[in-house]
PDB file of C-alpha atoms in Angstrom:
ATOM      1  CA  UNK A1403     116.551 100.433   8.705  1.00  0.00           C
ATOM      2  CA  UNK A1404     119.929 100.879  10.407  1.00  0.00           C
ATOM      3  CA  UNK A1405     119.945 101.040  14.176  1.00  0.00           C
ATOM      4  CA  UNK A1406     121.795 104.343  13.735  1.00  0.00           C
ATOM      5  CA  UNK A1407     118.686 105.816  12.068  1.00  0.00           C
ATOM      6  CA  UNK A1408     116.438 104.937  14.997  1.00  0.00           C
ATOM      7  CA  UNK A1409     119.024 106.225  17.478  1.00  0.00           C
ATOM      8  CA  UNK A1410     119.500 109.400  15.457  1.00  0.00           C
ATOM      9  CA  UNK A1411     115.756 110.130  15.598  1.00  0.00           C
ATOM     10  CA  UNK A1412     115.762 109.783  19.398  1.00  0.00           C
ATOM     11  CA  UNK A1413     118.903 111.889  19.706  1.00  0.00           C
ATOM     12  CA  UNK A1414     117.657 114.722  17.502  1.00  0.00           C
ATOM     13  CA  UNK A1415     114.411 114.833  19.485  1.00  0.00           C
ATOM     14  CA  UNK A1416     116.440 115.401  22.669  1.00  0.00           C
ATOM     15  CA  UNK A1417     118.755 117.851  20.908  1.00  0.00           C
ATOM     16  CA  UNK A1418     115.864 120.021  19.712  1.00  0.00           C
ATOM     17  CA  UNK A1419     114.128 119.842  23.101  1.00  0.00           C
ATOM     18  CA  UNK A1420     117.322 121.099  24.779  1.00  0.00           C
ATOM     19  CA  UNK A1421     117.927 123.835  22.194  1.00  0.00           C
ATOM     20  CA  UNK A1422     114.330 125.092  22.131  1.00  0.00           C
ATOM     21  CA  UNK A1423     113.511 124.945  25.824  1.00  0.00           C
ATOM     22  CA  UNK A1424     116.990 125.378  27.297  1.00  0.00           C
ATOM     23  CA  UNK A1425     118.361 127.989  24.914  1.00  0.00           C
ATOM     24  CA  UNK A1426     115.297 129.426  23.168  1.00  0.00           C
ATOM     25  CA  UNK A1427     116.536 128.687  19.635  1.00  0.00           C
ATOM     26  CA  UNK A1428     115.403 126.340  16.865  1.00  0.00           C
ATOM     27  CA  UNK A1429     118.119 126.203  14.206  1.00  0.00           C
ATOM     28  CA  UNK A1430     117.999 124.335  10.921  1.00  0.00           C
ATOM     29  CA  UNK A1431     120.316 121.378  11.504  1.00  0.00           C
ATOM     30  CA  UNK A1432     121.917 118.689   9.403  1.00  0.00           C
ATOM     31  CA  UNK A1433     123.581 115.583  10.758  1.00  0.00           C
ATOM     32  CA  UNK A1434     124.910 112.345   9.344  1.00  0.00           C
ATOM     33  CA  UNK A1435     126.264 109.086  10.714  1.00  0.00           C
ATOM     34  CA  UNK A1436     128.690 106.799   8.885  1.00  0.00           C
ATOM     35  CA  UNK A1437     129.171 103.040   9.222  1.00  0.00           C
ATOM     36  CA  UNK A1438     131.838 103.455  11.907  1.00  0.00           C
ATOM     37  CA  UNK A1439     129.441 105.484  14.061  1.00  0.00           C
ATOM     38  CA  UNK A1440     131.036 108.883  13.456  1.00  0.00           C
ATOM     39  CA  UNK A1441     128.449 111.640  13.636  1.00  0.00           C
ATOM     40  CA  UNK A1442     128.762 115.146  12.211  1.00  0.00           C
ATOM     41  CA  UNK A1443     126.225 117.862  13.044  1.00  0.00           C
ATOM     42  CA  UNK A1444     126.080 121.482  11.902  1.00  0.00           C
ATOM     43  CA  UNK A1445     123.650 124.338  11.364  1.00  0.00           C
ATOM     44  CA  UNK A1446     122.423 124.658   7.789  1.00  0.00           C
ATOM     45  CA  UNK A1447     122.192 128.437   8.167  1.00  0.00           C
ATOM     46  CA  UNK A1448     126.000 128.479   8.466  1.00  0.00           C
ATOM     47  CA  UNK A1449     126.242 127.409   4.824  1.00  0.00           C
ATOM     48  CA  UNK A1450     127.035 130.324   2.483  1.00  0.00           C
ATOM     49  CA  UNK A1451     124.545 129.334  -0.220  1.00  0.00           C
ATOM     50  CA  UNK A1452     121.607 131.417  -1.395  1.00  0.00           C
ATOM     51  CA  UNK A1453     119.819 128.680  -3.322  1.00  0.00           C
ATOM     52  CA  UNK A1454     118.387 125.489  -1.847  1.00  0.00           C
ATOM     53  CA  UNK A1455     119.791 123.505  -4.782  1.00  0.00           C
ATOM     54  CA  UNK A1456     123.346 124.555  -3.889  1.00  0.00           C
ATOM     55  CA  UNK A1457     122.788 123.575  -0.255  1.00  0.00           C
ATOM     56  CA  UNK A1458     121.480 120.178  -1.276  1.00  0.00           C
ATOM     57  CA  UNK A1459     124.406 119.672  -3.638  1.00  0.00           C
ATOM     58  CA  UNK A1460     126.851 120.423  -0.817  1.00  0.00           C
ATOM     59  CA  UNK A1461     124.946 118.166   1.592  1.00  0.00           C
ATOM     60  CA  UNK A1462     124.976 115.336  -0.976  1.00  0.00           C
ATOM     61  CA  UNK A1463     128.731 115.841  -1.349  1.00  0.00           C
ATOM     62  CA  UNK A1464     129.200 115.591   2.444  1.00  0.00           C
ATOM     63  CA  UNK A1465     126.946 112.522   2.715  1.00  0.00           C
ATOM     64  CA  UNK A1466     128.941 110.779   0.016  1.00  0.00           C
ATOM     65  CA  UNK A1467     132.396 111.899   1.180  1.00  0.00           C
ATOM     66  CA  UNK A1468     131.724 110.562   4.672  1.00  0.00           C
ATOM     67  CA  UNK A1469     130.065 107.367   3.441  1.00  0.00           C
ATOM     68  CA  UNK A1470     126.946 108.060   5.504  1.00  0.00           C
ATOM     69  CA  UNK A1471     124.508 105.290   6.375  1.00  0.00           C
ATOM     70  CA  UNK A1472     121.889 107.823   7.464  1.00  0.00           C
ATOM     71  CA  UNK A1473     121.384 111.544   7.706  1.00  0.00           C
ATOM     72  CA  UNK A1474     118.800 113.927   9.113  1.00  0.00           C
ATOM     73  CA  UNK A1475     117.663 117.468   8.521  1.00  0.00           C
ATOM     74  CA  UNK A1476     115.465 119.495  10.844  1.00  0.00           C
ATOM     75  CA  UNK A1477     113.813 122.895  10.994  1.00  0.00           C
ATOM     76  CA  UNK A1478     111.053 125.028  12.472  1.00  0.00           C
ATOM     77  CA  UNK A1479     107.788 124.942  10.542  1.00  0.00           C
ATOM     78  CA  UNK A1480     105.401 127.867  11.090  1.00  0.00           C
ATOM     79  CA  UNK A1481     101.830 127.183  10.057  1.00  0.00           C
ATOM     80  CA  UNK A1482     100.497 130.274  11.853  1.00  0.00           C
ATOM     81  CA  UNK A1483     102.011 132.468  14.549  1.00  0.00           C
ATOM     82  CA  UNK A1484     100.474 130.311  17.271  1.00  0.00           C
ATOM     83  CA  UNK A1485     100.923 127.004  15.439  1.00  0.00           C
ATOM     84  CA  UNK A1486     104.583 126.058  15.132  1.00  0.00           C
ATOM     85  CA  UNK A1487     106.301 122.695  14.871  1.00  0.00           C
ATOM     86  CA  UNK A1488     109.818 121.380  15.022  1.00  0.00           C
ATOM     87  CA  UNK A1489     110.148 118.772  12.299  1.00  0.00           C
ATOM     88  CA  UNK A1490     112.969 116.600  11.086  1.00  0.00           C
ATOM     89  CA  UNK A1491     113.413 113.632   8.795  1.00  0.00           C
ATOM     90  CA  UNK A1492     115.919 110.799   9.137  1.00  0.00           C
ATOM     91  CA  UNK A1493     116.913 109.229   5.821  1.00  0.00           C
ATOM     92  CA  UNK A1494     118.462 105.749   5.792  1.00  0.00           C
ATOM     93  CA  UNK A1495     120.682 104.713   2.880  1.00  0.00           C
ATOM     94  CA  UNK A1496     119.250 101.185   2.654  1.00  0.00           C
ATOM     95  CA  UNK A1497     115.559 101.836   3.300  1.00  0.00           C
ATOM     96  CA  UNK A1498     112.814 103.119   1.015  1.00  0.00           C
ATOM     97  CA  UNK A1499     111.102 104.736   4.005  1.00  0.00           C
ATOM     98  CA  UNK A1500     112.201 107.702   6.074  1.00  0.00           C
ATOM     99  CA  UNK A1501     111.423 108.582   9.682  1.00  0.00           C
ATOM    100  CA  UNK A1502     109.647 111.942   9.994  1.00  0.00           C
ATOM    101  CA  UNK A1503     109.232 113.394  13.463  1.00  0.00           C
ATOM    102  CA  UNK A1504     107.163 116.413  14.442  1.00  0.00           C
ATOM    103  CA  UNK A1505     106.384 118.130  17.754  1.00  0.00           C
ATOM    104  CA  UNK A1506     104.307 121.225  18.446  1.00  0.00           C
ATOM    105  CA  UNK A1507     106.220 124.175  19.884  1.00  0.00           C
ATOM    106  CA  UNK A1508     104.506 126.588  22.287  1.00  0.00           C
ATOM    107  CA  UNK A1509     105.760 130.133  22.807  1.00  0.00           C
ATOM    108  CA  UNK A1510     104.974 132.723  25.487  1.00  0.00           C
ATOM    109  CA  UNK A1511     103.826 136.304  24.925  1.00  0.00           C
ATOM    110  CA  UNK A1512     107.453 137.387  24.364  1.00  0.00           C
ATOM    111  CA  UNK A1513     107.822 134.721  21.630  1.00  0.00           C
ATOM    112  CA  UNK A1514     110.162 132.574  23.743  1.00  0.00           C
ATOM    113  CA  UNK A1515     109.719 128.788  23.491  1.00  0.00           C
ATOM    114  CA  UNK A1516     108.092 127.445  26.664  1.00  0.00           C
ATOM    115  CA  UNK A1517     106.773 124.028  25.676  1.00  0.00           C
ATOM    116  CA  UNK A1518     107.448 121.252  23.209  1.00  0.00           C
ATOM    117  CA  UNK A1519     105.073 118.340  22.742  1.00  0.00           C
ATOM    118  CA  UNK A1520     106.215 114.784  22.246  1.00  0.00           C
ATOM    119  CA  UNK A1521     107.778 114.051  18.874  1.00  0.00           C
ATOM    120  CA  UNK A1522     105.400 111.932  16.851  1.00  0.00           C
ATOM    121  CA  UNK A1523     107.175 109.521  14.534  1.00  0.00           C
ATOM    122  CA  UNK A1524     105.806 108.602  11.116  1.00  0.00           C
ATOM    123  CA  UNK A1525     107.277 106.478   8.351  1.00  0.00           C
ATOM    124  CA  UNK A1526     106.982 107.947   4.847  1.00  0.00           C
ATOM    125  CA  UNK A1527     108.442 107.120   1.452  1.00  0.00           C
ATOM    126  CA  UNK A1528     111.958 108.507   1.225  1.00  0.00           C
ATOM    127  CA  UNK A1529     111.135 109.828  -2.234  1.00  0.00           C
ATOM    128  CA  UNK A1530     108.478 112.145  -0.731  1.00  0.00           C
ATOM    129  CA  UNK A1531     111.131 114.079   1.237  1.00  0.00           C
ATOM    130  CA  UNK A1532     112.511 117.060  -0.702  1.00  0.00           C
ATOM    131  CA  UNK A1533     116.067 116.366   0.470  1.00  0.00           C
ATOM    132  CA  UNK A1534     115.606 112.575   0.511  1.00  0.00           C
ATOM    133  CA  UNK A1535     117.894 111.932  -2.449  1.00  0.00           C
ATOM    134  CA  UNK A1536     121.268 112.944  -1.020  1.00  0.00           C
ATOM    135  CA  UNK A1537     122.599 109.394  -1.393  1.00  0.00           C
ATOM    136  CA  UNK A1538     122.198 109.578  -5.184  1.00  0.00           C
ATOM    137  CA  UNK A1539     125.636 109.953  -6.825  1.00  0.00           C
ATOM    138  CA  UNK A1540     126.428 113.474  -7.986  1.00  0.00           C
ATOM    139  CA  UNK A1541     128.855 114.681 -10.623  1.00  0.00           C
ATOM    140  CA  UNK A1542     130.793 117.789  -9.642  1.00  0.00           C
ATOM    141  CA  UNK A1543     133.362 119.752 -11.542  1.00  0.00           C
ATOM    142  CA  UNK A1544     136.868 119.733 -10.121  1.00  0.00           C
ATOM    143  CA  UNK A1545     136.427 123.384  -9.167  1.00  0.00           C
ATOM    144  CA  UNK A1546     133.135 122.707  -7.329  1.00  0.00           C
ATOM    145  CA  UNK A1547     134.693 119.734  -5.508  1.00  0.00           C
ATOM    146  CA  UNK A1548     137.587 121.929  -4.365  1.00  0.00           C
ATOM    147  CA  UNK A1549     135.131 124.637  -3.232  1.00  0.00           C
ATOM    148  CA  UNK A1550     133.148 122.089  -1.203  1.00  0.00           C
ATOM    149  CA  UNK A1551     136.331 120.609   0.322  1.00  0.00           C
ATOM    150  CA  UNK A1552     137.473 124.109   1.326  1.00  0.00           C
ATOM    151  CA  UNK A1553     134.080 124.951   2.810  1.00  0.00           C
ATOM    152  CA  UNK A1554     134.058 121.724   4.843  1.00  0.00           C
ATOM    153  CA  UNK A1555     137.522 122.569   6.230  1.00  0.00           C
ATOM    154  CA  UNK A1556     136.362 126.124   7.022  1.00  0.00           C
ATOM    155  CA  UNK A1557     133.344 124.776   8.861  1.00  0.00           C
ATOM    156  CA  UNK A1558     135.320 122.260  10.974  1.00  0.00           C
ATOM    157  CA  UNK A1559     135.352 124.578  14.005  1.00  0.00           C
ATOM    158  CA  UNK A1560     131.536 124.789  13.938  1.00  0.00           C
ATOM    159  CA  UNK A1561     130.857 121.087  13.330  1.00  0.00           C
ATOM    160  CA  UNK A1562     130.005 118.819  16.217  1.00  0.00           C
ATOM    161  CA  UNK A1563     131.860 115.549  15.607  1.00  0.00           C
ATOM    162  CA  UNK A1564     131.577 112.556  17.879  1.00  0.00           C
ATOM    163  CA  UNK A1565     131.405 108.788  17.791  1.00  0.00           C
ATOM    164  CA  UNK A1566     128.035 107.168  18.480  1.00  0.00           C
ATOM    165  CA  UNK A1567     129.880 103.948  19.326  1.00  0.00           C
ATOM    166  CA  UNK A1568     129.238 100.557  17.814  1.00  0.00           C
TER     167      UNK A1568
END
């Protein structure tokens, strides 16, 4: 597993803790890191796709265009109103296992997040993650490729880009 994958898991844990407890929001996020240490992070809800398959196709395009070594996707999982978790998975290009992290979220009577447990890390088979196959090569029409390139350029203002350093 790349060191970037381990670092990404730690970073996303802190990111979600800050967003949930500091800002009261738990967005669906996607982030990737390439071999040079460039990281891109954006909210999945900002994508203009209705179907999950279209989102995954776009995410696969981004993973491949940026030559990612790892990526992660996170969300809020609601089991019951009083049983909610923030979960994310980190997928490494060169490993058959993925890192899945989960922490219980506690809300007050006004439904504002007030507590977040420690993120528990588990290793699972990458193939068991619904979006675990974004490294698999995809074939896109020229039109679809142009649409995805345009969307990426449109999203630039909303994408957090930084270097994790080598």
